[in-house]
Amino acid sequence: MTSGVSTGAAISPDSGEHWAQEGAWEVAPGIHRIPLPLPMDGLKAINVYVVASDDGLTLIDGGWAIPVARELLDKCLRSIGSGFGDIRRFLVTHIHRDHYTLATVLGHEYGADVALGLPEKPGLDLLHAAGRGDLEGGNPFSAVLRSAGAGSVADAWDLGRRTEDLPDPVDWAYPDIWIEGDTTFDIGTRSLDAVHTPGHTPGHYVYADRADGLLFAGDHVLPTITPSIGFTIPPEPDPLGHFMASLARVRALPDLRILPAHGPVAPSSHTRVDELLAHHEHRLVQCADSLRSRGASTATVVAGDLGWTRHERSYDELDLFNKGMAAMETKAHLDLLVVRGEATETTTDDGIVYTLV
């Protein structure tokens, strides 16, 4: 995630507090936002949304399957008179562990259905292969990093991957429901339109409540930062092109209040989509300028010419994990330049090399 206002400084209007403040915050009648902690740096928390109906609860996303998140979700549900046994379904926006793993653990413990976009299945298959030790190197992201010219980062990621870090099949169990195409989920009297929005991941979905003017946006439309692009397995062709096309799909919906996975509730999906599209167009210009200046380059070389995070840090200032993220995201921008006919690519032993046309 490359730019925007710090999520740590953002106040959410539903709570009047820092958006990650513990609690069950009512964002609309019958809908509560519960921030759950993440063992990470910048993201702070993930917002899980609880939608109540006569037959129980539907949760949009589930959180990361770590004890502190599970305990806090239990506490917050009890504060609104509910519990894990009241959950009927999880509508998971995408495969990433902070969205999926607690949903599937609780879903299978308590008999709640877990729904996930079908295009996420190849990624789940790879995670299961890695968990069995069947994946060469053990790191499913290694090939993507090497193709971006980040071989040293891939080596370090491989070296740092311990046996106990292998994916737990309990956390990554297959869902009960595969979502295909666009569809609608009826939750009591409320209808949620599931809109396929690939880009951040191939099977990402947002859920639009048109009647109440709400967009459960997952990681597709974030109010203060830009979603990471290219951090997905197996590698997708042109993920940024898919992401920008998906933004256009959301822009074609009515202007909705954003209920994001990370950050505060925000007033306008149209405004934020326009900002995200403008950001990536600017980033594409910066990537082209780098190629024009340097000549043939890998994504990692180009990443070194870009600023990262809202502080515009240099690539060398980033930690190992974020260097990998930056290399993969830059590769996504360069791939879109190729699709647009503005650059060419050549595969070499050091990764894919891009040349401006």
PDB file of N, CA and C in Angstrom, residues 122-143 158 161 166-167 233-234:
ATOM      1  N   PRO A 122      -7.350 -21.059  -6.782  1.00  0.00           N
ATOM      2  CA  PRO A 122      -5.952 -21.417  -7.067  1.00  0.00           C
ATOM      3  C   PRO A 122      -4.990 -20.972  -5.963  1.00  0.00           C
ATOM      4  N   GLY A 123      -5.263 -19.835  -5.339  1.00  0.00           N
ATOM      5  CA  GLY A 123      -4.430 -19.387  -4.231  1.00  0.00           C
ATOM      6  C   GLY A 123      -4.562 -20.299  -3.029  1.00  0.00           C
ATOM      7  N   LEU A 124      -5.786 -20.718  -2.711  1.00  0.00           N
ATOM      8  CA  LEU A 124      -5.983 -21.660  -1.612  1.00  0.00           C
ATOM      9  C   LEU A 124      -5.299 -22.986  -1.906  1.00  0.00           C
ATOM     10  N   ASP A 125      -5.387 -23.434  -3.142  1.00  0.00           N
ATOM     11  CA  ASP A 125      -4.714 -24.679  -3.514  1.00  0.00           C
ATOM     12  C   ASP A 125      -3.203 -24.576  -3.259  1.00  0.00           C
ATOM     13  N   LEU A 126      -2.597 -23.435  -3.624  1.00  0.00           N
ATOM     14  CA  LEU A 126      -1.168 -23.247  -3.392  1.00  0.00           C
ATOM     15  C   LEU A 126      -0.835 -23.224  -1.909  1.00  0.00           C
ATOM     16  N   LEU A 127      -1.687 -22.584  -1.111  1.00  0.00           N
ATOM     17  CA  LEU A 127      -1.443 -22.531   0.331  1.00  0.00           C
ATOM     18  C   LEU A 127      -1.527 -23.929   0.940  1.00  0.00           C
ATOM     19  N   HIS A 128      -2.443 -24.733   0.459  1.00  0.00           N
ATOM     20  CA  HIS A 128      -2.528 -26.115   0.953  1.00  0.00           C
ATOM     21  C   HIS A 128      -1.292 -26.906   0.543  1.00  0.00           C
ATOM     22  N   ALA A 129      -0.810 -26.680  -0.678  1.00  0.00           N
ATOM     23  CA  ALA A 129       0.413 -27.366  -1.121  1.00  0.00           C
ATOM     24  C   ALA A 129       1.596 -26.942  -0.267  1.00  0.00           C
ATOM     25  N   ALA A 130       1.679 -25.639   0.048  1.00  0.00           N
ATOM     26  CA  ALA A 130       2.764 -25.159   0.906  1.00  0.00           C
ATOM     27  C   ALA A 130       2.657 -25.758   2.303  1.00  0.00           C
ATOM     28  N   GLY A 131       1.433 -25.859   2.822  1.00  0.00           N
ATOM     29  CA  GLY A 131       1.238 -26.435   4.155  1.00  0.00           C
ATOM     30  C   GLY A 131       1.645 -27.891   4.236  1.00  0.00           C
ATOM     31  N   ARG A 132       1.501 -28.610   3.108  1.00  0.00           N
ATOM     32  CA  ARG A 132       1.922 -30.026   3.072  1.00  0.00           C
ATOM     33  C   ARG A 132       3.413 -30.170   2.818  1.00  0.00           C
ATOM     34  N   GLY A 133       4.083 -29.048   2.526  1.00  0.00           N
ATOM     35  CA  GLY A 133       5.497 -29.107   2.194  1.00  0.00           C
ATOM     36  C   GLY A 133       5.751 -29.519   0.767  1.00  0.00           C
ATOM     37  N   ASP A 134       4.709 -29.430  -0.084  1.00  0.00           N
ATOM     38  CA  ASP A 134       4.840 -29.867  -1.474  1.00  0.00           C
ATOM     39  C   ASP A 134       5.363 -28.769  -2.391  1.00  0.00           C
ATOM     40  N   LEU A 135       5.469 -27.545  -1.875  1.00  0.00           N
ATOM     41  CA  LEU A 135       5.841 -26.420  -2.726  1.00  0.00           C
ATOM     42  C   LEU A 135       7.347 -26.207  -2.651  1.00  0.00           C
ATOM     43  N   GLU A 136       8.000 -26.220  -3.786  1.00  0.00           N
ATOM     44  CA  GLU A 136       9.448 -26.057  -3.828  1.00  0.00           C
ATOM     45  C   GLU A 136       9.838 -24.719  -3.209  1.00  0.00           C
ATOM     46  N   GLY A 137      10.747 -24.751  -2.252  1.00  0.00           N
ATOM     47  CA  GLY A 137      11.171 -23.531  -1.568  1.00  0.00           C
ATOM     48  C   GLY A 137      10.259 -23.144  -0.429  1.00  0.00           C
ATOM     49  N   GLY A 138       9.002 -23.651  -0.434  1.00  0.00           N
ATOM     50  CA  GLY A 138       8.074 -23.375   0.651  1.00  0.00           C
ATOM     51  C   GLY A 138       7.429 -22.007   0.600  1.00  0.00           C
ATOM     52  N   ASN A 139       7.908 -21.120  -0.275  1.00  0.00           N
ATOM     53  CA  ASN A 139       7.383 -19.759  -0.320  1.00  0.00           C
ATOM     54  C   ASN A 139       6.670 -19.537  -1.642  1.00  0.00           C
ATOM     55  N   PRO A 140       5.341 -19.454  -1.636  1.00  0.00           N
ATOM     56  CA  PRO A 140       4.605 -19.326  -2.896  1.00  0.00           C
ATOM     57  C   PRO A 140       4.832 -17.990  -3.594  1.00  0.00           C
ATOM     58  N   PHE A 141       5.403 -16.998  -2.897  1.00  0.00           N
ATOM     59  CA  PHE A 141       5.652 -15.697  -3.508  1.00  0.00           C
ATOM     60  C   PHE A 141       7.034 -15.593  -4.151  1.00  0.00           C
ATOM     61  N   SER A 142       7.858 -16.625  -3.980  1.00  0.00           N
ATOM     62  CA  SER A 142       9.236 -16.548  -4.442  1.00  0.00           C
ATOM     63  C   SER A 142       9.330 -16.279  -5.940  1.00  0.00           C
ATOM     64  N   ALA A 143       8.520 -16.982  -6.735  1.00  0.00           N
ATOM     65  CA  ALA A 143       8.600 -16.828  -8.190  1.00  0.00           C
ATOM     66  C   ALA A 143       8.221 -15.419  -8.626  1.00  0.00           C
ATOM     67  N   ASP A 158      12.636 -16.740   1.652  1.00  0.00           N
ATOM     68  CA  ASP A 158      12.740 -18.206   1.739  1.00  0.00           C
ATOM     69  C   ASP A 158      13.497 -18.625   2.994  1.00  0.00           C
ATOM     70  N   ARG A 161      11.516 -18.299   6.268  1.00  0.00           N
ATOM     71  CA  ARG A 161      10.287 -19.080   6.399  1.00  0.00           C
ATOM     72  C   ARG A 161      10.568 -20.364   7.179  1.00  0.00           C
ATOM     73  N   LEU A 166       4.463 -22.524   8.153  1.00  0.00           N
ATOM     74  CA  LEU A 166       3.732 -23.076   7.023  1.00  0.00           C
ATOM     75  C   LEU A 166       2.228 -22.937   7.247  1.00  0.00           C
ATOM     76  N   PRO A 167       1.461 -22.731   6.174  1.00  0.00           N
ATOM     77  CA  PRO A 167       0.019 -22.527   6.329  1.00  0.00           C
ATOM     78  C   PRO A 167      -0.643 -23.693   7.061  1.00  0.00           C
ATOM     79  N   ILE A 233      -1.011 -14.857  -5.116  1.00  0.00           N
ATOM     80  CA  ILE A 233      -0.536 -16.117  -5.693  1.00  0.00           C
ATOM     81  C   ILE A 233      -1.734 -16.911  -6.181  1.00  0.00           C
ATOM     82  N   PRO A 234      -1.563 -17.681  -7.278  1.00  0.00           N
ATOM     83  CA  PRO A 234      -0.450 -17.582  -8.231  1.00  0.00           C
ATOM     84  C   PRO A 234      -0.459 -16.230  -8.926  1.00  0.00           C
TER      85      PRO A 234
END
